[in-house]
Amino acid sequence: MNFGMSVLVRSGVGPLCALARAAIPSIWRGKYFSSGNEPAENNLVTPMLRHLMYKIKSTGPITVAEYMKEVLTNPVKGYYVHRDMLGEKGDFITSPEISQIFGELLGIWFISEWMATGKSTAFQLVELGPGRGTLMGDILRVFSQLGSVLKNCDISVHLVEVSQKLSEVQALTLTEEKVPLERNAESPVYMKGVTKSGIPISWYRDLHDVPKGHSFYLAHEFFDVLPVHKFQKTPQGWREVFIDIDPQVSDKLRFVLAPSATPAEIFIQHDETRDHIEVCPDAGVIVEELSWRIALTGGAALVADYGHDGTKTDTFRGFCGHKLHDVLIAPGTADLTADVDFSFLRRTAQGKVASLGPITQHTFLKNMGIDVRLKVLLDKSNEPSMKQQLLQGYDMLMNPKKMGERFNFFALLPHQRLQGGRDQMNACQSKPFASPVAGFSELAWQ
């Protein structure tokens, strides 16, 4: 891989323009927000824009959440449904595409947790939004290399993927189609196969369709593309941000404020101190499901994403060709994302399972032994170009100004996994655990 490429770090952009402080009458008010820095002439009338304009003309302004859902996952025109947007030729690049070490260390994390929780005779490895399958491929390579440790364990892989295009890329990456894939578009399991190392692998469109059983879950850059509702504090209380057609330009969209309270306001904390927030009900639903499954059958979930612990305000942004892109221009041609609010995930899981994090990617990978692994790979390599790639990949993952502090790790585990059970389910990472969790403390093989 050419690491001299323009690598995108999906970091936050500046805040939307502040709301005018004047009282807001009970009509839709616009022009309070700037959606980005792109010039107006880039406002291409895409099929998705025509679809959204028809929808808005028919039913009125739509929430940011509905906008994100339509733009990203509409079955006919959605950005994720029919495109391979990853990699150098796509719109963004992810950690697994940058360095093999990232996936290898995550593979070690799952094996470490499997060992720490009693070495079950079987487990499912479930990934939400697997991208091109690169991350899962690196994890499975570690599983193969540590086959003697896992030899008596029955492992299966389960991928939750809404994009038909990406599922085909994943299948090629993970199976090389040495064994013909079974396809059934009408079934919840729409594709089945066998990985290169002989592990059964299945594809689903929804987490609810994945069989319930002892499972380890992975969500890498998954939660940040789930639809968010945006709210602004006004003299009249919280008001939701909607998207409407600009009355001054017929084929242009703009942000407006709802004239009164909206249903999603229920997700706002009573003691919220920020002036602008984003809430993601879909993330809550998924964490509820993960928490219920982990509490019932054991296992763990590891979440890795750009995010914050309830401190940021406006993080909604777009990316096209590795550059920031106005979220309201040419919808359907760019990725849309918003930073994950890990405090919301923690509150949702509270009482059902324990949670750890968020901690920075730099800290997590350091605890997992990235420096040791890098040295091993450098010592093995005789090619200067390969050594340079390894060092550049390491810098991108670990540098605080790049991905090191912008990316965070968060885990869900059964209460009994941590010392003191329920009493310490939200203990700070600085406090020691009787049975350390790799990554959140230094890796220790048992």
CSV table of C-alpha atoms in Angstrom, one decimal:
chain,number,residue,atom,x,y,z
A,1,MET,CA,0.0,0.0,0.0
A,2,ASN,CA,1.3,3.5,-0.8
A,3,PHE,CA,1.4,5.3,2.5
A,4,GLY,CA,2.3,8.5,0.8
A,5,MET,CA,-1.3,8.8,-0.2
A,6,SER,CA,-3.6,11.4,1.3
A,7,VAL,CA,-4.9,9.5,4.3
A,8,LEU,CA,-8.1,10.8,5.7
A,9,VAL,CA,-8.4,11.2,9.5
A,10,ARG,CA,-12.1,11.6,10.1
A,11,SER,CA,-11.7,14.3,12.7
A,12,GLY,CA,-14.1,17.0,13.8
A,13,VAL,CA,-14.6,20.2,12.0
A,14,GLY,CA,-15.4,23.6,13.3
A,15,PRO,CA,-18.7,24.3,15.0
A,16,LEU,CA,-21.7,25.2,12.9
A,17,CYS,CA,-22.4,28.9,13.0
A,18,ALA,CA,-24.0,29.9,16.3
A,19,LEU,CA,-27.7,30.4,16.5
A,20,ALA,CA,-28.9,33.9,16.6
A,21,ARG,CA,-30.0,34.7,20.1
A,22,ALA,CA,-33.2,36.3,19.1
A,23,ALA,CA,-36.5,34.7,20.2
A,24,ILE,CA,-37.7,32.1,17.7
A,25,PRO,CA,-41.3,32.4,16.7
A,26,SER,CA,-43.3,29.2,16.1
A,27,ILE,CA,-42.4,29.0,12.4
A,28,TRP,CA,-39.6,27.2,10.7
A,29,ARG,CA,-36.5,29.4,10.8
A,30,GLY,CA,-33.5,28.8,8.6
A,31,LYS,CA,-30.1,30.3,7.8
A,32,TYR,CA,-28.8,29.7,11.4
A,33,PHE,CA,-26.2,27.1,10.4
A,34,SER,CA,-23.4,26.8,7.9
A,35,SER,CA,-23.3,23.3,6.5
A,36,GLY,CA,-19.7,23.5,5.3
A,37,ASN,CA,-17.1,25.4,3.3
A,38,GLU,CA,-17.9,24.1,-0.2
A,39,PRO,CA,-18.8,26.7,-2.8
A,40,ALA,CA,-22.4,26.8,-4.1
A,41,GLU,CA,-21.4,25.9,-7.6
A,42,ASN,CA,-20.6,22.4,-6.4
A,43,ASN,CA,-24.3,21.9,-5.6
A,44,LEU,CA,-24.9,19.1,-8.0
A,45,VAL,CA,-28.5,17.9,-8.4
A,46,THR,CA,-27.9,14.2,-7.7
A,47,PRO,CA,-30.7,11.6,-7.8
A,48,MET,CA,-30.6,11.5,-4.0
A,49,LEU,CA,-31.1,15.3,-3.9
A,50,ARG,CA,-34.1,15.0,-6.2
A,51,HIS,CA,-35.5,12.2,-4.0
A,52,LEU,CA,-35.0,14.3,-0.8
A,53,MET,CA,-36.6,17.4,-2.3
A,54,TYR,CA,-39.6,15.5,-3.3
A,55,LYS,CA,-39.8,14.0,0.2
A,56,ILE,CA,-39.5,17.4,1.8
A,57,LYS,CA,-42.1,19.0,-0.5
A,58,SER,CA,-44.5,16.2,0.3
A,59,THR,CA,-44.1,16.0,4.1
A,60,GLY,CA,-42.2,19.0,5.2
A,61,PRO,CA,-38.6,19.4,6.7
A,62,ILE,CA,-36.9,16.3,7.7
A,63,THR,CA,-34.6,15.5,10.7
A,64,VAL,CA,-30.9,15.2,10.3
A,65,ALA,CA,-31.3,11.5,11.4
A,66,GLU,CA,-33.8,10.9,8.5
A,67,TYR,CA,-31.4,12.7,6.1
A,68,MET,CA,-28.5,10.6,7.1
A,69,LYS,CA,-30.5,7.4,6.9
A,70,GLU,CA,-31.8,8.2,3.4
A,71,VAL,CA,-28.4,9.4,2.1
A,72,LEU,CA,-26.4,6.5,3.4
A,73,THR,CA,-28.7,3.5,3.3
A,74,ASN,CA,-31.6,4.1,1.0
A,75,PRO,CA,-32.0,0.7,-0.8
A,76,VAL,CA,-32.0,2.4,-4.3
A,77,LYS,CA,-29.7,5.4,-4.0
A,78,GLY,CA,-27.9,5.0,-0.7
A,79,TYR,CA,-24.2,5.9,-0.5
A,80,TYR,CA,-23.3,2.7,1.3
A,81,VAL,CA,-25.5,0.3,-0.6
A,82,HIS,CA,-23.9,0.2,-4.0
A,83,ARG,CA,-20.4,1.7,-3.5
A,84,ASP,CA,-17.0,0.6,-2.3
A,85,MET,CA,-16.1,3.9,-0.6
A,86,LEU,CA,-13.0,2.6,1.3
A,87,GLY,CA,-9.3,2.8,0.5
A,88,GLU,CA,-7.1,5.1,-1.5
A,89,LYS,CA,-9.7,5.4,-4.4
A,90,GLY,CA,-12.6,5.9,-2.0
A,91,ASP,CA,-13.7,8.7,0.2
A,92,PHE,CA,-11.9,7.7,3.4
A,93,ILE,CA,-9.4,5.1,4.7
A,94,THR,CA,-9.6,3.2,8.0
A,95,SER,CA,-7.0,1.9,10.5
A,96,PRO,CA,-7.0,-1.7,9.1
A,97,GLU,CA,-6.1,-0.3,5.7
A,98,ILE,CA,-3.2,1.6,7.2
A,99,SER,CA,-1.4,-1.2,9.1
A,100,GLN,CA,-1.8,-4.9,9.6
A,101,ILE,CA,-0.8,-4.4,13.2
A,102,PHE,CA,-4.1,-2.8,14.1
A,103,GLY,CA,-6.1,-6.0,13.2
A,104,GLU,CA,-3.5,-8.3,14.7
A,105,LEU,CA,-3.8,-6.6,18.1
A,106,LEU,CA,-7.6,-6.7,18.0
A,107,GLY,CA,-7.3,-10.5,17.3
A,108,ILE,CA,-5.1,-10.8,20.4
A,109,TRP,CA,-7.7,-8.9,22.4
A,110,PHE,CA,-10.4,-11.3,21.5
A,111,ILE,CA,-8.2,-14.3,22.3
A,112,SER,CA,-7.2,-12.7,25.6
A,113,GLU,CA,-10.8,-12.2,26.6
A,114,TRP,CA,-11.7,-15.7,25.6
A,115,MET,CA,-8.9,-17.0,27.8
A,116,ALA,CA,-9.8,-14.7,30.7
A,117,THR,CA,-13.4,-15.9,30.7
A,118,GLY,CA,-12.8,-19.6,30.9
A,119,LYS,CA,-11.9,-20.7,27.3
A,120,SER,CA,-15.4,-21.6,26.1
A,121,THR,CA,-15.7,-24.6,23.8
A,122,ALA,CA,-17.3,-22.4,21.1
A,123,PHE,CA,-17.8,-18.7,20.3
A,124,GLN,CA,-19.1,-16.5,17.5
A,125,LEU,CA,-17.0,-13.6,16.2
A,126,VAL,CA,-19.5,-11.0,15.1
A,127,GLU,CA,-18.5,-7.8,13.2
A,128,LEU,CA,-20.8,-4.9,12.6
A,129,GLY,CA,-20.0,-3.1,9.4
A,130,PRO,CA,-16.9,-5.0,8.3
A,131,GLY,CA,-15.8,-2.6,5.5
A,132,ARG,CA,-13.7,-4.5,3.0
A,133,GLY,CA,-13.0,-7.4,5.3
A,134,THR,CA,-9.5,-6.3,5.9
A,135,LEU,CA,-9.8,-6.1,9.7
A,136,MET,CA,-11.5,-9.5,10.0
A,137,GLY,CA,-8.8,-10.9,7.7
A,138,ASP,CA,-6.1,-9.7,10.0
A,139,ILE,CA,-7.9,-11.1,13.1
A,140,LEU,CA,-8.4,-14.5,11.5
A,141,ARG,CA,-4.8,-14.6,10.5
A,142,VAL,CA,-3.9,-14.2,14.2
A,143,PHE,CA,-6.4,-17.0,15.1
A,144,SER,CA,-4.6,-19.2,12.6
A,145,GLN,CA,-1.2,-18.4,14.0
A,146,LEU,CA,-2.4,-19.2,17.5
A,147,GLY,CA,-4.2,-22.3,16.3
A,148,SER,CA,-2.6,-24.4,19.1
A,149,VAL,CA,-4.4,-22.1,21.7
A,150,LEU,CA,-7.7,-22.3,19.9
A,151,LYS,CA,-7.6,-25.8,18.7
A,152,ASN,CA,-10.4,-27.2,20.8
A,153,CYS,CA,-12.7,-24.2,20.2
A,154,ASP,CA,-15.5,-24.2,17.6
A,155,ILE,CA,-15.3,-20.7,16.0
A,156,SER,CA,-17.7,-19.2,13.5
A,157,VAL,CA,-17.7,-15.7,11.9
A,158,HIS,CA,-20.8,-13.6,11.4
A,159,LEU,CA,-20.8,-10.3,9.5
A,160,VAL,CA,-23.6,-7.7,9.7
A,161,GLU,CA,-23.5,-5.7,6.4
A,162,VAL,CA,-26.2,-3.8,4.6
A,163,SER,CA,-24.1,-3.2,1.4
A,164,GLN,CA,-24.3,-5.9,-1.2
A,165,LYS,CA,-21.3,-4.3,-2.9
A,166,LEU,CA,-19.1,-4.5,0.2
A,167,SER,CA,-20.3,-8.0,1.1
A,168,GLU,CA,-19.0,-9.2,-2.2
A,169,VAL,CA,-15.6,-7.5,-1.5
A,170,GLN,CA,-15.6,-9.0,2.0
A,171,ALA,CA,-16.3,-12.5,0.6
A,172,LEU,CA,-13.4,-12.2,-1.8
A,173,THR,CA,-11.1,-11.0,0.9
A,174,LEU,CA,-12.0,-13.6,3.5
A,175,THR,CA,-12.9,-16.7,1.5
A,176,GLU,CA,-11.2,-16.3,-1.9
A,177,GLU,CA,-14.3,-18.3,-2.9
A,178,LYS,CA,-12.3,-21.5,-2.8
A,179,VAL,CA,-15.7,-23.0,-1.7
A,180,PRO,CA,-18.7,-21.6,-3.6
A,181,LEU,CA,-20.7,-19.2,-1.6
A,182,GLU,CA,-24.4,-19.9,-0.8
A,183,ARG,CA,-26.6,-17.0,-1.6
A,184,ASN,CA,-30.3,-16.4,-0.7
A,185,ALA,CA,-31.4,-12.8,-0.9
A,186,GLU,CA,-34.7,-13.6,0.8
A,187,SER,CA,-33.1,-15.2,3.9
A,188,PRO,CA,-31.9,-13.3,7.0
A,189,VAL,CA,-28.6,-15.1,6.3
A,190,TYR,CA,-28.2,-13.8,2.8
A,191,MET,CA,-24.8,-15.3,2.1
A,192,LYS,CA,-22.7,-18.2,3.6
A,193,GLY,CA,-19.3,-19.6,3.0
A,194,VAL,CA,-16.0,-20.8,4.5
A,195,THR,CA,-13.0,-18.6,5.2
A,196,LYS,CA,-9.5,-19.4,3.8
A,197,SER,CA,-8.7,-21.0,7.2
A,198,GLY,CA,-11.8,-23.2,7.1
A,199,ILE,CA,-14.0,-21.2,9.5
A,200,PRO,CA,-17.8,-21.0,8.7
A,201,ILE,CA,-18.8,-17.4,7.8
A,202,SER,CA,-22.3,-15.9,7.3
A,203,TRP,CA,-23.7,-12.5,6.3
A,204,TYR,CA,-26.7,-10.7,7.8
A,205,ARG,CA,-28.3,-7.3,7.3
A,206,ASP,CA,-29.3,-6.9,10.9
A,207,LEU,CA,-27.7,-7.8,14.3
A,208,HIS,CA,-31.1,-9.2,15.4
A,209,ASP,CA,-30.7,-12.0,12.8
A,210,VAL,CA,-27.3,-13.2,14.2
A,211,PRO,CA,-27.8,-16.4,16.2
A,212,LYS,CA,-27.7,-15.9,19.9
A,213,GLY,CA,-24.8,-17.6,21.6
A,214,HIS,CA,-21.5,-17.0,23.3
A,215,SER,CA,-20.2,-14.2,21.1
A,216,PHE,CA,-17.4,-11.6,20.8
A,217,TYR,CA,-18.6,-8.5,19.0
A,218,LEU,CA,-16.6,-5.9,17.1
A,219,ALA,CA,-17.8,-2.5,15.9
A,220,HIS,CA,-15.0,-0.6,14.2
A,221,GLU,CA,-16.1,2.8,12.7
A,222,PHE,CA,-19.7,1.5,12.8
A,223,PHE,CA,-21.5,3.7,15.3
A,224,ASP,CA,-20.2,7.0,13.7
A,225,VAL,CA,-22.4,6.6,10.6
A,226,LEU,CA,-25.6,5.8,12.5
A,227,PRO,CA,-28.2,8.6,12.1
A,228,VAL,CA,-28.1,11.4,14.7
A,229,HIS,CA,-30.7,13.9,15.8
A,230,LYS,CA,-29.2,17.4,16.3
A,231,PHE,CA,-30.5,19.9,18.9
A,232,GLN,CA,-29.9,23.5,19.7
A,233,LYS,CA,-30.6,25.2,23.0
A,234,THR,CA,-32.7,28.4,22.5
A,235,PRO,CA,-34.5,30.8,24.8
A,236,GLN,CA,-37.6,28.7,24.4
A,237,GLY,CA,-35.8,25.5,25.3
A,238,TRP,CA,-34.3,22.7,23.1
A,239,ARG,CA,-35.2,22.8,19.4
A,240,GLU,CA,-34.3,20.1,16.9
A,241,VAL,CA,-32.4,21.0,13.8
A,242,PHE,CA,-34.2,19.9,10.6
A,243,ILE,CA,-33.3,20.1,6.9
A,244,ASP,CA,-35.5,22.0,4.4
A,245,ILE,CA,-35.3,23.4,0.9
A,246,ASP,CA,-33.7,26.8,0.7
A,247,PRO,CA,-36.4,29.2,-0.4
A,248,GLN,CA,-33.8,31.4,-2.2
A,249,VAL,CA,-32.3,28.6,-4.2
A,250,SER,CA,-34.7,25.9,-5.5
A,251,ASP,CA,-32.2,23.0,-5.7
A,252,LYS,CA,-30.3,23.7,-2.5
A,253,LEU,CA,-30.9,22.5,1.1
A,254,ARG,CA,-30.5,24.4,4.3
A,255,PHE,CA,-30.7,23.8,8.1
A,256,VAL,CA,-33.7,25.1,10.0
A,257,LEU,CA,-35.0,24.9,13.5
A,258,ALA,CA,-38.2,23.1,14.6
A,259,PRO,CA,-40.8,25.6,15.9
A,260,SER,CA,-41.6,23.4,18.9
A,261,ALA,CA,-40.5,20.3,20.8
A,262,THR,CA,-40.0,17.0,18.9
A,263,PRO,CA,-40.1,13.4,20.1
A,264,ALA,CA,-36.3,12.7,20.0
A,265,GLU,CA,-35.9,15.4,22.7
A,266,ILE,CA,-36.6,12.5,25.2
A,267,PHE,CA,-33.0,11.4,24.7
A,268,ILE,CA,-31.6,14.7,26.1
A,269,GLN,CA,-30.3,14.5,29.7
A,270,HIS,CA,-32.0,16.8,32.2
A,271,ASP,CA,-28.7,18.2,33.4
A,272,GLU,CA,-27.2,18.8,29.9
A,273,THR,CA,-24.9,21.8,29.9
A,274,ARG,CA,-24.0,22.0,26.2
A,275,ASP,CA,-25.8,24.4,23.8
A,276,HIS,CA,-25.7,22.0,20.9
A,277,ILE,CA,-25.9,18.2,21.1
A,278,GLU,CA,-26.3,15.2,18.9
A,279,VAL,CA,-28.2,12.1,20.0
A,280,CYS,CA,-28.3,8.7,18.3
A,281,PRO,CA,-31.3,6.5,19.2
A,282,ASP,CA,-30.1,3.8,16.8
A,283,ALA,CA,-26.9,3.4,18.7
A,284,GLY,CA,-28.9,3.0,21.9
A,285,VAL,CA,-30.9,0.2,20.3
A,286,ILE,CA,-27.8,-1.7,19.2
A,287,VAL,CA,-26.1,-1.3,22.6
A,288,GLU,CA,-29.3,-2.5,24.2
A,289,GLU,CA,-29.2,-5.6,22.0
A,290,LEU,CA,-25.4,-6.2,22.6
A,291,SER,CA,-25.8,-5.7,26.4
A,292,TRP,CA,-28.8,-8.2,26.5
A,293,ARG,CA,-26.9,-10.8,24.5
A,294,ILE,CA,-23.6,-10.4,26.6
A,295,ALA,CA,-25.5,-10.6,29.9
A,296,LEU,CA,-27.4,-13.7,28.7
A,297,THR,CA,-24.6,-15.7,27.0
A,298,GLY,CA,-21.3,-14.1,28.0
A,299,GLY,CA,-18.6,-12.8,25.6
A,300,ALA,CA,-17.8,-9.1,25.1
A,301,ALA,CA,-18.1,-6.2,22.7
A,302,LEU,CA,-15.3,-4.0,21.5
A,303,VAL,CA,-16.2,-0.6,20.0
A,304,ALA,CA,-13.6,1.5,18.2
A,305,ASP,CA,-14.6,4.8,16.8
A,306,TYR,CA,-14.1,8.6,16.6
A,307,GLY,CA,-16.0,10.0,19.5
A,308,HIS,CA,-16.1,11.7,22.9
A,309,ASP,CA,-17.4,11.2,26.4
A,310,GLY,CA,-20.3,13.6,26.3
A,311,THR,CA,-18.2,16.7,25.7
A,312,LYS,CA,-18.5,17.7,22.0
A,313,THR,CA,-21.2,19.6,20.3
A,314,ASP,CA,-21.4,19.8,16.5
A,315,THR,CA,-19.5,16.9,14.8
A,316,PHE,CA,-21.8,16.2,11.8
A,317,ARG,CA,-19.6,16.2,8.7
A,318,GLY,CA,-19.1,14.8,5.3
A,319,PHE,CA,-16.2,13.3,3.4
A,320,CYS,CA,-15.6,12.9,-0.3
A,321,GLY,CA,-12.3,12.0,-2.0
A,322,HIS,CA,-10.5,12.2,1.4
A,323,LYS,CA,-11.6,15.8,1.9
A,324,LEU,CA,-14.2,17.5,4.1
A,325,HIS,CA,-17.4,17.9,2.1
A,326,ASP,CA,-20.5,20.1,2.8
A,327,VAL,CA,-23.1,17.7,4.2
A,328,LEU,CA,-25.9,19.3,2.3
A,329,ILE,CA,-24.3,19.4,-1.1
A,330,ALA,CA,-24.6,16.6,-3.7
A,331,PRO,CA,-26.1,14.1,-1.1
A,332,GLY,CA,-25.4,10.5,-2.0
A,333,THR,CA,-21.9,11.2,-3.3
A,334,ALA,CA,-20.2,11.6,0.1
A,335,ASP,CA,-19.9,9.8,3.4
A,336,LEU,CA,-21.7,11.4,6.4
A,337,THR,CA,-20.5,10.8,9.9
A,338,ALA,CA,-20.9,12.2,13.5
A,339,ASP,CA,-18.7,11.4,16.5
A,340,VAL,CA,-19.9,8.7,18.9
A,341,ASP,CA,-21.1,9.9,22.3
A,342,PHE,CA,-19.7,7.2,24.5
A,343,SER,CA,-21.4,8.6,27.6
A,344,PHE,CA,-24.7,7.8,25.9
A,345,LEU,CA,-23.5,4.2,25.1
A,346,ARG,CA,-22.4,3.8,28.7
A,347,ARG,CA,-25.7,5.0,30.2
A,348,THR,CA,-27.6,2.7,27.8
A,349,ALA,CA,-25.6,-0.3,28.9
A,350,GLN,CA,-25.6,0.6,32.6
A,351,GLY,CA,-27.3,-2.1,34.8
A,352,LYS,CA,-27.1,-4.8,32.2
A,353,VAL,CA,-23.4,-5.2,31.6
A,354,ALA,CA,-20.1,-3.5,32.7
A,355,SER,CA,-18.4,-0.9,30.4
A,356,LEU,CA,-14.8,0.3,30.1
A,357,GLY,CA,-13.7,3.4,28.3
A,358,PRO,CA,-13.5,5.4,26.2
A,359,ILE,CA,-9.7,5.4,26.2
A,360,THR,CA,-7.6,6.8,23.3
A,361,GLN,CA,-6.4,4.5,20.5
A,362,HIS,CA,-2.9,5.5,21.5
A,363,THR,CA,-3.4,4.1,25.0
A,364,PHE,CA,-5.2,1.0,23.9
A,365,LEU,CA,-2.7,0.0,21.3
A,366,LYS,CA,0.2,0.8,23.6
A,367,ASN,CA,-1.3,-1.5,26.2
A,368,MET,CA,-1.8,-4.2,23.6
A,369,GLY,CA,1.9,-4.2,22.8
A,370,ILE,CA,2.0,-2.4,19.5
A,371,ASP,CA,5.7,-1.4,20.1
A,372,VAL,CA,6.7,-5.0,20.6
A,373,ARG,CA,4.8,-6.1,17.5
A,374,LEU,CA,6.3,-3.3,15.4
A,375,LYS,CA,9.8,-4.2,16.4
A,376,VAL,CA,9.2,-7.9,15.5
A,377,LEU,CA,7.9,-6.9,12.0
A,378,LEU,CA,10.8,-4.4,11.5
A,379,ASP,CA,13.4,-7.1,12.4
A,380,LYS,CA,11.8,-9.5,10.0
A,381,SER,CA,11.7,-7.1,7.1
A,382,ASN,CA,14.7,-6.7,4.8
A,383,GLU,CA,13.1,-4.2,2.5
A,384,PRO,CA,13.6,-0.5,3.3
A,385,SER,CA,10.3,0.3,1.6
A,386,MET,CA,8.4,-2.2,3.8
A,387,LYS,CA,10.1,-0.8,7.0
A,388,GLN,CA,9.1,2.7,5.9
A,389,GLN,CA,5.5,1.6,5.4
A,390,LEU,CA,5.4,0.0,8.9
A,391,LEU,CA,6.8,3.2,10.5
A,392,GLN,CA,4.4,5.4,8.6
A,393,GLY,CA,1.4,3.2,9.5
A,394,TYR,CA,2.5,3.2,13.2
A,395,ASP,CA,2.7,7.0,13.2
A,396,MET,CA,-0.7,7.3,11.7
A,397,LEU,CA,-2.3,5.0,14.3
A,398,MET,CA,-0.4,6.4,17.3
A,399,ASN,CA,0.4,10.1,16.7
A,400,PRO,CA,-1.9,12.2,18.9
A,401,LYS,CA,-2.3,14.7,16.0
A,402,LYS,CA,-3.5,11.9,13.7
A,403,MET,CA,-5.5,8.9,14.9
A,404,GLY,CA,-3.9,8.4,18.2
A,405,GLU,CA,-6.2,10.6,20.3
A,406,ARG,CA,-9.1,11.1,17.9
A,407,PHE,CA,-10.0,7.5,17.9
A,408,ASN,CA,-11.3,5.8,21.0
A,409,PHE,CA,-11.9,2.3,22.4
A,410,PHE,CA,-14.9,1.2,24.5
A,411,ALA,CA,-15.9,-2.3,25.8
A,412,LEU,CA,-19.0,-4.0,27.1
A,413,LEU,CA,-18.4,-7.1,29.3
A,414,PRO,CA,-20.4,-9.2,31.8
A,415,HIS,CA,-20.4,-7.8,35.3
A,416,GLN,CA,-18.7,-10.8,36.7
A,417,ARG,CA,-15.7,-10.1,34.4
A,418,LEU,CA,-14.6,-7.2,36.6
A,419,GLN,CA,-13.7,-7.2,40.3
A,420,GLY,CA,-16.6,-6.4,42.5
A,421,GLY,CA,-19.2,-7.1,39.8
A,422,ARG,CA,-21.9,-4.4,39.7
A,423,ASP,CA,-20.1,-2.1,42.1
A,424,GLN,CA,-17.3,-1.4,39.7
A,425,MET,CA,-19.1,-1.6,36.4
A,426,ASN,CA,-18.2,2.0,35.5
A,427,ALA,CA,-14.9,2.3,37.4
A,428,CYS,CA,-12.3,4.6,36.0
A,429,GLN,CA,-9.6,2.9,34.0
A,430,SER,CA,-7.0,4.1,36.5
A,431,LYS,CA,-8.3,1.7,39.1
A,432,PRO,CA,-6.9,-1.8,39.0
A,433,PHE,CA,-9.1,-4.8,38.2
A,434,ALA,CA,-8.6,-8.3,39.8
A,435,SER,CA,-8.6,-9.7,36.2
A,436,PRO,CA,-7.2,-7.0,33.9
A,437,VAL,CA,-8.9,-6.4,30.6
A,438,ALA,CA,-6.3,-6.2,27.8
A,439,GLY,CA,-6.0,-2.8,26.2
A,440,PHE,CA,-7.7,-1.1,29.1
A,441,SER,CA,-4.7,-2.2,31.1
A,442,GLU,CA,-1.5,-3.7,29.9
A,443,LEU,CA,-1.9,-7.1,28.2
A,444,ALA,CA,-1.1,-10.0,30.5
A,445,TRP,CA,-1.4,-13.6,29.2
A,446,GLN,CA,-2.8,-16.0,31.7
